[in-house]
Structures are given as C-alpha cells and as structure tokens.
mmCIF file with all atom_site columns, C-alpha atoms in Angstrom:
data_model
loop_
_atom_site.group_PDB
_atom_site.id
_atom_site.type_symbol
_atom_site.label_atom_id
_atom_site.label_alt_id
_atom_site.label_comp_id
_atom_site.label_asym_id
_atom_site.label_entity_id
_atom_site.label_seq_id
_atom_site.pdbx_PDB_ins_code
_atom_site.Cartn_x
_atom_site.Cartn_y
_atom_site.Cartn_z
_atom_site.occupancy
_atom_site.B_iso_or_equiv
_atom_site.pdbx_formal_charge
_atom_site.auth_seq_id
_atom_site.auth_comp_id
_atom_site.auth_asym_id
_atom_site.auth_atom_id
_atom_site.pdbx_PDB_model_num
ATOM 1   C CA . UNK J 1 1   ? 15.372  -9.424  1.153   1.00 0.00 ? 1   UNK J CA 1
ATOM 2   C CA . UNK J 1 2   ? 12.580  -8.338  -1.036  1.00 0.00 ? 2   UNK J CA 1
ATOM 3   C CA . UNK J 1 3   ? 12.391  -4.922  -2.392  1.00 0.00 ? 3   UNK J CA 1
ATOM 4   C CA . UNK J 1 4   ? 10.670  -2.767  -5.199  1.00 0.00 ? 4   UNK J CA 1
ATOM 5   C CA . UNK J 1 5   ? 12.218  -0.195  -7.181  1.00 0.00 ? 5   UNK J CA 1
ATOM 6   C CA . UNK J 1 6   ? 10.257  2.343   -9.383  1.00 0.00 ? 6   UNK J CA 1
ATOM 7   C CA . UNK J 1 7   ? 12.919  4.308   -10.993 1.00 0.00 ? 7   UNK J CA 1
ATOM 8   C CA . UNK J 1 8   ? 10.383  7.239   -12.358 1.00 0.00 ? 8   UNK J CA 1
ATOM 9   C CA . UNK J 1 9   ? 9.810   9.670   -9.412  1.00 0.00 ? 9   UNK J CA 1
ATOM 10  C CA . UNK J 1 10  ? 7.699   11.853  -11.993 1.00 0.00 ? 10  UNK J CA 1
ATOM 11  C CA . UNK J 1 11  ? 6.287   11.221  -15.179 1.00 0.00 ? 11  UNK J CA 1
ATOM 12  C CA . UNK J 1 12  ? 4.157   13.781  -17.344 1.00 0.00 ? 12  UNK J CA 1
ATOM 13  C CA . UNK J 1 13  ? 2.386   12.648  -20.138 1.00 0.00 ? 13  UNK J CA 1
ATOM 14  C CA . UNK J 1 14  ? -0.391  14.354  -22.568 1.00 0.00 ? 14  UNK J CA 1
ATOM 15  C CA . UNK J 1 15  ? -3.760  13.201  -22.593 1.00 0.00 ? 15  UNK J CA 1
ATOM 16  C CA . UNK J 1 16  ? -4.148  10.388  -25.231 1.00 0.00 ? 16  UNK J CA 1
ATOM 17  C CA . UNK J 1 17  ? -0.701  9.630   -25.394 1.00 0.00 ? 17  UNK J CA 1
ATOM 18  C CA . UNK J 1 18  ? 0.635   6.102   -24.135 1.00 0.00 ? 18  UNK J CA 1
ATOM 19  C CA . UNK J 1 19  ? 1.857   5.172   -20.757 1.00 0.00 ? 19  UNK J CA 1
ATOM 20  C CA . UNK J 1 20  ? 4.535   3.120   -19.338 1.00 0.00 ? 20  UNK J CA 1
ATOM 21  C CA . UNK J 1 21  ? 5.581   2.931   -15.600 1.00 0.00 ? 21  UNK J CA 1
ATOM 22  C CA . UNK J 1 22  ? 8.228   0.602   -14.462 1.00 0.00 ? 22  UNK J CA 1
ATOM 23  C CA . UNK J 1 23  ? 8.665   -1.409  -11.811 1.00 0.00 ? 23  UNK J CA 1
ATOM 24  C CA . UNK J 1 24  ? 11.637  -3.597  -11.024 1.00 0.00 ? 24  UNK J CA 1
ATOM 25  C CA . UNK J 1 25  ? 11.545  -6.198  -8.085  1.00 0.00 ? 25  UNK J CA 1
ATOM 26  C CA . UNK J 1 26  ? 13.986  -8.630  -6.148  1.00 0.00 ? 26  UNK J CA 1
ATOM 27  C CA . UNK J 1 27  ? 12.402  -11.580 -4.598  1.00 0.00 ? 27  UNK J CA 1
ATOM 28  C CA . UNK J 1 28  ? 14.128  -14.913 -3.938  1.00 0.00 ? 28  UNK J CA 1
ATOM 29  C CA . UNK J 1 29  ? 11.228  -17.068 -5.312  1.00 0.00 ? 29  UNK J CA 1
ATOM 30  C CA . UNK J 1 30  ? 8.109   -16.333 -7.408  1.00 0.00 ? 30  UNK J CA 1
ATOM 31  C CA . UNK J 1 31  ? 6.671   -12.967 -6.290  1.00 0.00 ? 31  UNK J CA 1
ATOM 32  C CA . UNK J 1 32  ? 3.073   -11.862 -6.240  1.00 0.00 ? 32  UNK J CA 1
ATOM 33  C CA . UNK J 1 33  ? 3.451   -8.514  -7.944  1.00 0.00 ? 33  UNK J CA 1
ATOM 34  C CA . UNK J 1 34  ? 0.803   -5.760  -7.713  1.00 0.00 ? 34  UNK J CA 1
ATOM 35  C CA . UNK J 1 35  ? -0.322  -2.195  -8.937  1.00 0.00 ? 35  UNK J CA 1
ATOM 36  C CA . UNK J 1 36  ? -2.063  0.313   -6.860  1.00 0.00 ? 36  UNK J CA 1
ATOM 37  C CA . UNK J 1 37  ? -3.083  4.003   -7.580  1.00 0.00 ? 37  UNK J CA 1
ATOM 38  C CA . UNK J 1 38  ? -3.507  6.798   -5.131  1.00 0.00 ? 38  UNK J CA 1
ATOM 39  C CA . UNK J 1 39  ? -5.537  10.112  -6.078  1.00 0.00 ? 39  UNK J CA 1
ATOM 40  C CA . UNK J 1 40  ? -5.069  12.956  -4.118  1.00 0.00 ? 40  UNK J CA 1
ATOM 41  C CA . UNK J 1 41  ? -6.385  12.697  -0.587  1.00 0.00 ? 41  UNK J CA 1
ATOM 42  C CA . UNK J 1 42  ? -7.700  9.025   -1.366  1.00 0.00 ? 42  UNK J CA 1
ATOM 43  C CA . UNK J 1 43  ? -6.694  5.545   -0.273  1.00 0.00 ? 43  UNK J CA 1
ATOM 44  C CA . UNK J 1 44  ? -5.144  3.158   -2.274  1.00 0.00 ? 44  UNK J CA 1
ATOM 45  C CA . UNK J 1 45  ? -6.823  1.292   -4.808  1.00 0.00 ? 45  UNK J CA 1
ATOM 46  C CA . UNK J 1 46  ? -5.825  -2.027  -6.536  1.00 0.00 ? 46  UNK J CA 1
ATOM 47  C CA . UNK J 1 47  ? -5.153  -1.783  -10.188 1.00 0.00 ? 47  UNK J CA 1
ATOM 48  C CA . UNK J 1 48  ? -4.056  -5.211  -11.143 1.00 0.00 ? 48  UNK J CA 1
ATOM 49  C CA . UNK J 1 49  ? -2.368  -8.102  -9.520  1.00 0.00 ? 49  UNK J CA 1
ATOM 50  C CA . UNK J 1 50  ? 0.114   -10.958 -10.731 1.00 0.00 ? 50  UNK J CA 1
ATOM 51  C CA . UNK J 1 51  ? 0.328   -14.340 -9.345  1.00 0.00 ? 51  UNK J CA 1
ATOM 52  C CA . UNK J 1 52  ? 1.056   -17.126 -12.092 1.00 0.00 ? 52  UNK J CA 1
ATOM 53  C CA . UNK J 1 53  ? -0.276  -18.109 -15.379 1.00 0.00 ? 53  UNK J CA 1
ATOM 54  C CA . UNK J 1 54  ? -0.441  -15.828 -18.343 1.00 0.00 ? 54  UNK J CA 1
ATOM 55  C CA . UNK J 1 55  ? 2.168   -13.008 -17.810 1.00 0.00 ? 55  UNK J CA 1
ATOM 56  C CA . UNK J 1 56  ? 0.004   -10.076 -19.394 1.00 0.00 ? 56  UNK J CA 1
ATOM 57  C CA . UNK J 1 57  ? -2.312  -9.317  -16.969 1.00 0.00 ? 57  UNK J CA 1
ATOM 58  C CA . UNK J 1 58  ? -5.545  -6.366  -17.517 1.00 0.00 ? 58  UNK J CA 1
ATOM 59  C CA . UNK J 1 59  ? -6.696  -4.498  -14.710 1.00 0.00 ? 59  UNK J CA 1
ATOM 60  C CA . UNK J 1 60  ? -9.369  -1.625  -14.091 1.00 0.00 ? 60  UNK J CA 1
ATOM 61  C CA . UNK J 1 61  ? -9.580  1.628   -15.896 1.00 0.00 ? 61  UNK J CA 1
ATOM 62  C CA . UNK J 1 62  ? -7.862  -0.020  -19.048 1.00 0.00 ? 62  UNK J CA 1
ATOM 63  C CA . UNK J 1 63  ? -4.630  -0.991  -17.155 1.00 0.00 ? 63  UNK J CA 1
ATOM 64  C CA . UNK J 1 64  ? -2.288  -3.546  -18.263 1.00 0.00 ? 64  UNK J CA 1
ATOM 65  C CA . UNK J 1 65  ? 0.984   -4.862  -17.132 1.00 0.00 ? 65  UNK J CA 1
ATOM 66  C CA . UNK J 1 66  ? 3.427   -7.539  -18.365 1.00 0.00 ? 66  UNK J CA 1
ATOM 67  C CA . UNK J 1 67  ? 5.484   -9.631  -15.590 1.00 0.00 ? 67  UNK J CA 1
ATOM 68  C CA . UNK J 1 68  ? 8.995   -10.803 -17.162 1.00 0.00 ? 68  UNK J CA 1
ATOM 69  C CA . UNK J 1 69  ? 10.903  -12.844 -15.107 1.00 0.00 ? 69  UNK J CA 1
ATOM 70  C CA . UNK J 1 70  ? 14.080  -12.406 -16.893 1.00 0.00 ? 70  UNK J CA 1
ATOM 71  C CA . UNK J 1 71  ? 14.360  -8.639  -16.068 1.00 0.00 ? 71  UNK J CA 1
ATOM 72  C CA . UNK J 1 72  ? 12.623  -8.917  -12.948 1.00 0.00 ? 72  UNK J CA 1
ATOM 73  C CA . UNK J 1 73  ? 10.332  -6.596  -14.404 1.00 0.00 ? 73  UNK J CA 1
ATOM 74  C CA . UNK J 1 74  ? 6.304   -5.553  -13.773 1.00 0.00 ? 74  UNK J CA 1
ATOM 75  C CA . UNK J 1 75  ? 5.761   -2.720  -16.075 1.00 0.00 ? 75  UNK J CA 1
ATOM 76  C CA . UNK J 1 76  ? 2.503   -0.928  -16.101 1.00 0.00 ? 76  UNK J CA 1
ATOM 77  C CA . UNK J 1 77  ? 0.982   0.300   -19.165 1.00 0.00 ? 77  UNK J CA 1
ATOM 78  C CA . UNK J 1 78  ? -2.086  2.078   -20.820 1.00 0.00 ? 78  UNK J CA 1
ATOM 79  C CA . UNK J 1 79  ? -2.513  2.780   -24.391 1.00 0.00 ? 79  UNK J CA 1
ATOM 80  C CA . UNK J 1 80  ? -4.222  6.272   -24.200 1.00 0.00 ? 80  UNK J CA 1
ATOM 81  C CA . UNK J 1 81  ? -4.119  8.471   -20.858 1.00 0.00 ? 81  UNK J CA 1
ATOM 82  C CA . UNK J 1 82  ? -7.076  10.237  -19.463 1.00 0.00 ? 82  UNK J CA 1
ATOM 83  C CA . UNK J 1 83  ? -6.696  13.378  -17.523 1.00 0.00 ? 83  UNK J CA 1
ATOM 84  C CA . UNK J 1 84  ? -8.383  11.574  -14.720 1.00 0.00 ? 84  UNK J CA 1
ATOM 85  C CA . UNK J 1 85  ? -5.309  8.876   -14.508 1.00 0.00 ? 85  UNK J CA 1
ATOM 86  C CA . UNK J 1 86  ? -3.400  11.918  -12.836 1.00 0.00 ? 86  UNK J CA 1
ATOM 87  C CA . UNK J 1 87  ? -1.975  10.156  -9.697  1.00 0.00 ? 87  UNK J CA 1
ATOM 88  C CA . UNK J 1 88  ? 0.646   8.464   -7.858  1.00 0.00 ? 88  UNK J CA 1
ATOM 89  C CA . UNK J 1 89  ? 1.287   4.648   -8.705  1.00 0.00 ? 89  UNK J CA 1
ATOM 90  C CA . UNK J 1 90  ? 2.790   2.160   -6.268  1.00 0.00 ? 90  UNK J CA 1
ATOM 91  C CA . UNK J 1 91  ? 3.985   -1.088  -7.361  1.00 0.00 ? 91  UNK J CA 1
ATOM 92  C CA . UNK J 1 92  ? 4.171   -3.857  -4.734  1.00 0.00 ? 92  UNK J CA 1
ATOM 93  C CA . UNK J 1 93  ? 5.236   -7.108  -4.101  1.00 0.00 ? 93  UNK J CA 1
ATOM 94  C CA . UNK J 1 94  ? 4.326   -9.679  -1.508  1.00 0.00 ? 94  UNK J CA 1
ATOM 95  C CA . UNK J 1 95  ? 4.102   -13.455 -0.820  1.00 0.00 ? 95  UNK J CA 1
ATOM 96  C CA . UNK J 1 96  ? 6.909   -13.337 1.787   1.00 0.00 ? 96  UNK J CA 1
ATOM 97  C CA . UNK J 1 97  ? 7.724   -16.240 4.318   1.00 0.00 ? 97  UNK J CA 1
ATOM 98  C CA . UNK J 1 98  ? 5.139   -16.472 7.486   1.00 0.00 ? 98  UNK J CA 1
ATOM 99  C CA . UNK J 1 99  ? 3.587   -13.017 6.148   1.00 0.00 ? 99  UNK J CA 1
ATOM 100 C CA . UNK J 1 100 ? 1.280   -11.270 3.686   1.00 0.00 ? 100 UNK J CA 1
ATOM 101 C CA . UNK J 1 101 ? 2.770   -8.030  3.906   1.00 0.00 ? 101 UNK J CA 1
ATOM 102 C CA . UNK J 1 102 ? 3.401   -6.258  0.676   1.00 0.00 ? 102 UNK J CA 1
ATOM 103 C CA . UNK J 1 103 ? 6.607   -4.284  0.119   1.00 0.00 ? 103 UNK J CA 1
ATOM 104 C CA . UNK J 1 104 ? 5.982   -1.080  -2.060  1.00 0.00 ? 104 UNK J CA 1
ATOM 105 C CA . UNK J 1 105 ? 8.064   0.771   -4.196  1.00 0.00 ? 105 UNK J CA 1
ATOM 106 C CA . UNK J 1 106 ? 8.372   4.616   -3.826  1.00 0.00 ? 106 UNK J CA 1
ATOM 107 C CA . UNK J 1 107 ? 5.743   5.759   -6.356  1.00 0.00 ? 107 UNK J CA 1
ATOM 108 C CA . UNK J 1 108 ? 5.679   6.993   -9.496  1.00 0.00 ? 108 UNK J CA 1
ATOM 109 C CA . UNK J 1 109 ? 3.662   10.500  -9.728  1.00 0.00 ? 109 UNK J CA 1
ATOM 110 C CA . UNK J 1 110 ? 1.974   10.691  -13.041 1.00 0.00 ? 110 UNK J CA 1
ATOM 111 C CA . UNK J 1 111 ? 0.484   14.369  -14.456 1.00 0.00 ? 111 UNK J CA 1
ATOM 112 C CA . UNK J 1 112 ? -1.357  14.202  -17.359 1.00 0.00 ? 112 UNK J CA 1
ATOM 113 C CA . UNK J 1 113 ? -1.398  17.635  -19.881 1.00 0.00 ? 113 UNK J CA 1
ATOM 114 C CA . UNK J 1 114 ? -4.532  18.574  -21.992 1.00 0.00 ? 114 UNK J CA 1
ATOM 115 C CA . UNK Q 2 1   ? -20.403 -3.528  0.060   1.00 0.00 ? 1   UNK Q CA 1
ATOM 116 C CA . UNK Q 2 2   ? -18.669 -1.173  2.633   1.00 0.00 ? 2   UNK Q CA 1
ATOM 117 C CA . UNK Q 2 3   ? -15.126 -0.871  2.333   1.00 0.00 ? 3   UNK Q CA 1
ATOM 118 C CA . UNK Q 2 4   ? -12.554 -0.527  4.864   1.00 0.00 ? 4   UNK Q CA 1
ATOM 119 C CA . UNK Q 2 5   ? -13.090 2.311   7.209   1.00 0.00 ? 5   UNK Q CA 1
ATOM 120 C CA . UNK Q 2 6   ? -10.876 4.361   9.499   1.00 0.00 ? 6   UNK Q CA 1
ATOM 121 C CA . UNK Q 2 7   ? -11.141 6.693   12.167  1.00 0.00 ? 7   UNK Q CA 1
ATOM 122 C CA . UNK Q 2 8   ? -10.457 9.395   12.886  1.00 0.00 ? 8   UNK Q CA 1
ATOM 123 C CA . UNK Q 2 9   ? -9.943  10.646  9.588   1.00 0.00 ? 9   UNK Q CA 1
ATOM 124 C CA . UNK Q 2 10  ? -7.525  13.270  10.849  1.00 0.00 ? 10  UNK Q CA 1
ATOM 125 C CA . UNK Q 2 11  ? -5.942  13.655  14.298  1.00 0.00 ? 11  UNK Q CA 1
ATOM 126 C CA . UNK Q 2 12  ? -3.767  16.495  15.763  1.00 0.00 ? 12  UNK Q CA 1
ATOM 127 C CA . UNK Q 2 13  ? -2.097  15.587  19.019  1.00 0.00 ? 13  UNK Q CA 1
ATOM 128 C CA . UNK Q 2 14  ? 0.662   17.144  21.290  1.00 0.00 ? 14  UNK Q CA 1
ATOM 129 C CA . UNK Q 2 15  ? 3.990   15.684  21.433  1.00 0.00 ? 15  UNK Q CA 1
ATOM 130 C CA . UNK Q 2 16  ? 4.095   12.881  24.145  1.00 0.00 ? 16  UNK Q CA 1
ATOM 131 C CA . UNK Q 2 17  ? 0.296   12.091  24.224  1.00 0.00 ? 17  UNK Q CA 1
ATOM 132 C CA . UNK Q 2 18  ? -0.854  8.893   23.711  1.00 0.00 ? 18  UNK Q CA 1
ATOM 133 C CA . UNK Q 2 19  ? -3.228  8.250   20.427  1.00 0.00 ? 19  UNK Q CA 1
ATOM 134 C CA . UNK Q 2 20  ? -5.673  5.182   19.272  1.00 0.00 ? 20  UNK Q CA 1
ATOM 135 C CA . UNK Q 2 21  ? -6.270  4.871   15.797  1.00 0.00 ? 21  UNK Q CA 1
ATOM 136 C CA . UNK Q 2 22  ? -9.017  2.375   14.681  1.00 0.00 ? 22  UNK Q CA 1
ATOM 137 C CA . UNK Q 2 23  ? -9.692  0.330   11.771  1.00 0.00 ? 23  UNK Q CA 1
ATOM 138 C CA . UNK Q 2 24  ? -13.006 -1.539  10.510  1.00 0.00 ? 24  UNK Q CA 1
ATOM 139 C CA . UNK Q 2 25  ? -12.292 -4.197  8.006   1.00 0.00 ? 25  UNK Q CA 1
ATOM 140 C CA . UNK Q 2 26  ? -14.252 -5.420  5.266   1.00 0.00 ? 26  UNK Q CA 1
ATOM 141 C CA . UNK Q 2 27  ? -16.760 -8.022  6.584   1.00 0.00 ? 27  UNK Q CA 1
ATOM 142 C CA . UNK Q 2 28  ? -15.177 -11.428 6.389   1.00 0.00 ? 28  UNK Q CA 1
ATOM 143 C CA . UNK Q 2 29  ? -11.784 -10.494 6.055   1.00 0.00 ? 29  UNK Q CA 1
ATOM 144 C CA . UNK Q 2 30  ? -9.705  -12.364 8.289   1.00 0.00 ? 30  UNK Q CA 1
ATOM 145 C CA . UNK Q 2 31  ? -6.492  -10.471 7.590   1.00 0.00 ? 31  UNK Q CA 1
ATOM 146 C CA . UNK Q 2 32  ? -5.793  -7.388  8.524   1.00 0.00 ? 32  UNK Q CA 1
ATOM 147 C CA . UNK Q 2 33  ? -2.664  -5.073  7.809   1.00 0.00 ? 33  UNK Q CA 1
ATOM 148 C CA . UNK Q 2 34  ? -1.273  -1.344  9.115   1.00 0.00 ? 34  UNK Q CA 1
ATOM 149 C CA . UNK Q 2 35  ? 0.687   0.539   6.724   1.00 0.00 ? 35  UNK Q CA 1
ATOM 150 C CA . UNK Q 2 36  ? 2.305   3.898   7.249   1.00 0.00 ? 36  UNK Q CA 1
ATOM 151 C CA . UNK Q 2 37  ? 2.735   6.225   4.448   1.00 0.00 ? 37  UNK Q CA 1
ATOM 152 C CA . UNK Q 2 38  ? 5.203   9.129   5.165   1.00 0.00 ? 38  UNK Q CA 1
ATOM 153 C CA . UNK Q 2 39  ? 6.963   11.789  2.895   1.00 0.00 ? 39  UNK Q CA 1
ATOM 154 C CA . UNK Q 2 40  ? 10.546  10.315  3.766   1.00 0.00 ? 40  UNK Q CA 1
ATOM 155 C CA . UNK Q 2 41  ? 10.078  6.874   4.457   1.00 0.00 ? 41  UNK Q CA 1
ATOM 156 C CA . UNK Q 2 42  ? 7.030   5.914   1.766   1.00 0.00 ? 42  UNK Q CA 1
ATOM 157 C CA . UNK Q 2 43  ? 4.878   3.105   2.373   1.00 0.00 ? 43  UNK Q CA 1
ATOM 158 C CA . UNK Q 2 44  ? 5.888   1.232   5.146   1.00 0.00 ? 44  UNK Q CA 1
ATOM 159 C CA . UNK Q 2 45  ? 4.326   -2.336  6.592   1.00 0.00 ? 45  UNK Q CA 1
ATOM 160 C CA . UNK Q 2 46  ? 3.679   -1.947  10.366  1.00 0.00 ? 46  UNK Q CA 1
ATOM 161 C CA . UNK Q 2 47  ? 2.072   -5.224  11.753  1.00 0.00 ? 47  UNK Q CA 1
ATOM 162 C CA . UNK Q 2 48  ? 0.108   -8.224  10.146  1.00 0.00 ? 48  UNK Q CA 1
ATOM 163 C CA . UNK Q 2 49  ? -3.098  -9.639  11.966  1.00 0.00 ? 49  UNK Q CA 1
ATOM 164 C CA . UNK Q 2 50  ? -4.646  -13.046 10.729  1.00 0.00 ? 50  UNK Q CA 1
ATOM 165 C CA . UNK Q 2 51  ? -7.714  -13.143 12.942  1.00 0.00 ? 51  UNK Q CA 1
ATOM 166 C CA . UNK Q 2 52  ? -6.657  -12.021 16.452  1.00 0.00 ? 52  UNK Q CA 1
ATOM 167 C CA . UNK Q 2 53  ? -3.173  -13.159 16.237  1.00 0.00 ? 53  UNK Q CA 1
ATOM 168 C CA . UNK Q 2 54  ? -0.253  -10.977 14.842  1.00 0.00 ? 54  UNK Q CA 1
ATOM 169 C CA . UNK Q 2 55  ? 2.435   -13.567 12.726  1.00 0.00 ? 55  UNK Q CA 1
ATOM 170 C CA . UNK Q 2 56  ? 4.263   -10.554 11.435  1.00 0.00 ? 56  UNK Q CA 1
ATOM 171 C CA . UNK Q 2 57  ? 4.949   -7.227  13.802  1.00 0.00 ? 57  UNK Q CA 1
ATOM 172 C CA . UNK Q 2 58  ? 8.491   -6.641  12.228  1.00 0.00 ? 58  UNK Q CA 1
ATOM 173 C CA . UNK Q 2 59  ? 7.421   -3.483  11.062  1.00 0.00 ? 59  UNK Q CA 1
ATOM 174 C CA . UNK Q 2 60  ? 6.546   -1.582  14.417  1.00 0.00 ? 60  UNK Q CA 1
ATOM 175 C CA . UNK Q 2 61  ? 9.200   1.080   14.782  1.00 0.00 ? 61  UNK Q CA 1
ATOM 176 C CA . UNK Q 2 62  ? 9.786   1.139   18.359  1.00 0.00 ? 62  UNK Q CA 1
ATOM 177 C CA . UNK Q 2 63  ? 7.781   -0.122  21.547  1.00 0.00 ? 63  UNK Q CA 1
ATOM 178 C CA . UNK Q 2 64  ? 5.631   2.618   21.691  1.00 0.00 ? 64  UNK Q CA 1
ATOM 179 C CA . UNK Q 2 65  ? 3.683   1.147   18.739  1.00 0.00 ? 65  UNK Q CA 1
ATOM 180 C CA . UNK Q 2 66  ? 1.382   -1.339  19.850  1.00 0.00 ? 66  UNK Q CA 1
ATOM 181 C CA . UNK Q 2 67  ? -1.610  -2.813  17.576  1.00 0.00 ? 67  UNK Q CA 1
ATOM 182 C CA . UNK Q 2 68  ? -4.469  -5.071  18.823  1.00 0.00 ? 68  UNK Q CA 1
ATOM 183 C CA . UNK Q 2 69  ? -7.388  -6.978  16.875  1.00 0.00 ? 69  UNK Q CA 1
ATOM 184 C CA . UNK Q 2 70  ? -10.399 -8.164  18.674  1.00 0.00 ? 70  UNK Q CA 1
ATOM 185 C CA . UNK Q 2 71  ? -13.401 -10.601 17.691  1.00 0.00 ? 71  UNK Q CA 1
ATOM 186 C CA . UNK Q 2 72  ? -11.448 -10.818 14.436  1.00 0.00 ? 72  UNK Q CA 1
ATOM 187 C CA . UNK Q 2 73  ? -12.682 -7.646  13.065  1.00 0.00 ? 73  UNK Q CA 1
ATOM 188 C CA . UNK Q 2 74  ? -11.613 -4.009  14.666  1.00 0.00 ? 74  UNK Q CA 1
ATOM 189 C CA . UNK Q 2 75  ? -7.874  -3.216  15.381  1.00 0.00 ? 75  UNK Q CA 1
ATOM 190 C CA . UNK Q 2 76  ? -6.802  -0.512  17.042  1.00 0.00 ? 76  UNK Q CA 1
ATOM 191 C CA . UNK Q 2 77  ? -3.054  0.925   16.508  1.00 0.00 ? 77  UNK Q CA 1
ATOM 192 C CA . UNK Q 2 78  ? -1.629  2.378   19.865  1.00 0.00 ? 78  UNK Q CA 1
ATOM 193 C CA . UNK Q 2 79  ? 1.371   5.115   19.671  1.00 0.00 ? 79  UNK Q CA 1
ATOM 194 C CA . UNK Q 2 80  ? 2.095   5.980   23.300  1.00 0.00 ? 80  UNK Q CA 1
ATOM 195 C CA . UNK Q 2 81  ? 4.296   8.701   24.194  1.00 0.00 ? 81  UNK Q CA 1
ATOM 196 C CA . UNK Q 2 82  ? 4.145   10.320  20.437  1.00 0.00 ? 82  UNK Q CA 1
ATOM 197 C CA . UNK Q 2 83  ? 6.736   12.179  18.944  1.00 0.00 ? 83  UNK Q CA 1
ATOM 198 C CA . UNK Q 2 84  ? 6.964   14.287  16.068  1.00 0.00 ? 84  UNK Q CA 1
ATOM 199 C CA . UNK Q 2 85  ? 8.476   11.890  13.625  1.00 0.00 ? 85  UNK Q CA 1
ATOM 200 C CA . UNK Q 2 86  ? 5.120   9.619   14.181  1.00 0.00 ? 86  UNK Q CA 1
ATOM 201 C CA . UNK Q 2 87  ? 3.196   12.219  11.981  1.00 0.00 ? 87  UNK Q CA 1
ATOM 202 C CA . UNK Q 2 88  ? 2.388   10.481  8.991   1.00 0.00 ? 88  UNK Q CA 1
ATOM 203 C CA . UNK Q 2 89  ? -0.896  8.875   7.176   1.00 0.00 ? 89  UNK Q CA 1
ATOM 204 C CA . UNK Q 2 90  ? -1.932  5.653   8.987   1.00 0.00 ? 90  UNK Q CA 1
ATOM 205 C CA . UNK Q 2 91  ? -3.052  3.239   6.394   1.00 0.00 ? 91  UNK Q CA 1
ATOM 206 C CA . UNK Q 2 92  ? -5.046  0.085   7.198   1.00 0.00 ? 92  UNK Q CA 1
ATOM 207 C CA . UNK Q 2 93  ? -5.805  -2.860  4.931   1.00 0.00 ? 93  UNK Q CA 1
ATOM 208 C CA . UNK Q 2 94  ? -7.633  -6.135  4.859   1.00 0.00 ? 94  UNK Q CA 1
ATOM 209 C CA . UNK Q 2 95  ? -7.904  -9.356  2.765   1.00 0.00 ? 95  UNK Q CA 1
ATOM 210 C CA . UNK Q 2 96  ? -9.717  -12.729 2.604   1.00 0.00 ? 96  UNK Q CA 1
ATOM 211 C CA . UNK Q 2 97  ? -6.267  -14.042 4.164   1.00 0.00 ? 97  UNK Q CA 1
ATOM 212 C CA . UNK Q 2 98  ? -4.979  -17.549 3.896   1.00 0.00 ? 98  UNK Q CA 1
ATOM 213 C CA . UNK Q 2 99  ? -2.367  -16.859 0.919   1.00 0.00 ? 99  UNK Q CA 1
ATOM 214 C CA . UNK Q 2 100 ? -0.352  -13.632 -0.155  1.00 0.00 ? 100 UNK Q CA 1
ATOM 215 C CA . UNK Q 2 101 ? -2.602  -13.905 -2.901  1.00 0.00 ? 101 UNK Q CA 1
ATOM 216 C CA . UNK Q 2 102 ? -5.285  -12.394 -1.791  1.00 0.00 ? 102 UNK Q CA 1
ATOM 217 C CA . UNK Q 2 103 ? -5.251  -8.511  -2.724  1.00 0.00 ? 103 UNK Q CA 1
ATOM 218 C CA . UNK Q 2 104 ? -5.316  -6.086  0.287   1.00 0.00 ? 104 UNK Q CA 1
ATOM 219 C CA . UNK Q 2 105 ? -7.971  -3.619  0.214   1.00 0.00 ? 105 UNK Q CA 1
ATOM 220 C CA . UNK Q 2 106 ? -7.039  -0.242  1.502   1.00 0.00 ? 106 UNK Q CA 1
ATOM 221 C CA . UNK Q 2 107 ? -9.063  2.248   3.878   1.00 0.00 ? 107 UNK Q CA 1
ATOM 222 C CA . UNK Q 2 108 ? -8.658  5.918   3.426   1.00 0.00 ? 108 UNK Q CA 1
ATOM 223 C CA . UNK Q 2 109 ? -6.191  6.462   6.303   1.00 0.00 ? 109 UNK Q CA 1
ATOM 224 C CA . UNK Q 2 110 ? -5.778  8.393   9.241   1.00 0.00 ? 110 UNK Q CA 1
ATOM 225 C CA . UNK Q 2 111 ? -3.543  11.942  9.221   1.00 0.00 ? 111 UNK Q CA 1
ATOM 226 C CA . UNK Q 2 112 ? -1.697  12.027  12.452  1.00 0.00 ? 112 UNK Q CA 1
ATOM 227 C CA . UNK Q 2 113 ? 0.106   15.316  12.994  1.00 0.00 ? 113 UNK Q CA 1
ATOM 228 C CA . UNK Q 2 114 ? 2.170   15.502  16.258  1.00 0.00 ? 114 UNK Q CA 1
ATOM 229 C CA . UNK Q 2 115 ? 2.659   19.436  17.062  1.00 0.00 ? 115 UNK Q CA 1
#
C-alpha cells in the first residue's frame, strides 16, 4: 500500500538559514510526488510536483525538491528561509490504480525565528 | 481565475443532526476530491469523482457519509446523524482529471464542529 512518512513533526530555523524537509514514500511503481504548504487558517497550496524526468524539480516561492528513487525520498529544500515561510508542509504521493487520490504525510510544522 | 470554493466556511451542529457541505470546483476541472483534516488523523482521502461518477469512495468512514456530484460541477458531501468524531476540516480539491499527474487544487475548507 502507498504511504508517506514525514519524520520531522516540527522544525525551527532562523531566517536566512537553509531548510530541508524530509519525505519518504512507499509505493510499488513510479510515484507521482507533491509538496503542499498550508499557512494558518488557509487551504493547501501546491509548491511543486514530480512525475518523471529531471529528478530535481523547481517550485514556487524558491522551493525545490529532489527525487531519489534509491532512497525512496523526495525532500524539500530552500537555500534561504523567509519569515513568511512559517507554515505546515505536506508531502503527498499519488497515482494509485483506478484512483487519483493523494496519500498525505502527517506534515512538518516549520517555525522561523528572526 | 476563480479557485475552488467551499461553503459554509464554518458549521456548528448538534450531535445527531445532518449536515451538507458544498464544493464548487475550478471551471473545467473534471475531477473532484473530498478530504478530511483532523488533529488525530491528519489529511485523509474520502471520495474521488471523475465527472459525476465516483470511481473511488474507499475513504468514506461509514455509511453516514455520502457525496454526490451533479452536472460535472458542484459536489455536496452529506453527513447524517453527525457524531463528535466527525468534527474536522473538510477539504475539497479539483483537477483537470484524466491522470494522477494532474495537480489538485484545494479550497479553503469547511470547519465542522459537532457539539
């Protein structure tokens, strides 16, 4: 069965520091992978997605993610975090048989200190 | 253009009452999804529509939950005889459909509180 693990429940970084949020997935075939961000009281916004091809994908707001099949990982990165990046981040996998549903990880809450 | 809209934004109801939650997808999006977000369970898939049919309703937690979609557009999620454990934020998403590659775009959600 498909599953997504986000090992870090809560991460705190200083503004301007680099960021890496971890995501590991379990899937029987080539997964479709997504990162979403949810600001307080807001809906989910798509940051980036991976389907095939170049394993390093660029997203909005300066985020990027790298697909590593050998490690079953799809970690999200940003070279320099801004205070406005404080939010909850969700990794998701899709592409199951006869369904387009997404399976989400439990999320990582990012706190940014000035 | 307009995004996914949901109504109401907040709903407070008493245990045992029925509630209806509405979702208006992005125009032209053939696929529509309902998810539930709660503190204990995270983000859970409920049901997926392609057009007016639901090829995957595996996430509906009980027969108290049902959903329909008419005209390939608006969808309504109905919860009968609500229970306190139904309290959650119900999120709707839509996509161009036809493939899991199509990104899903989410609405702001309906916060349901069952007293």
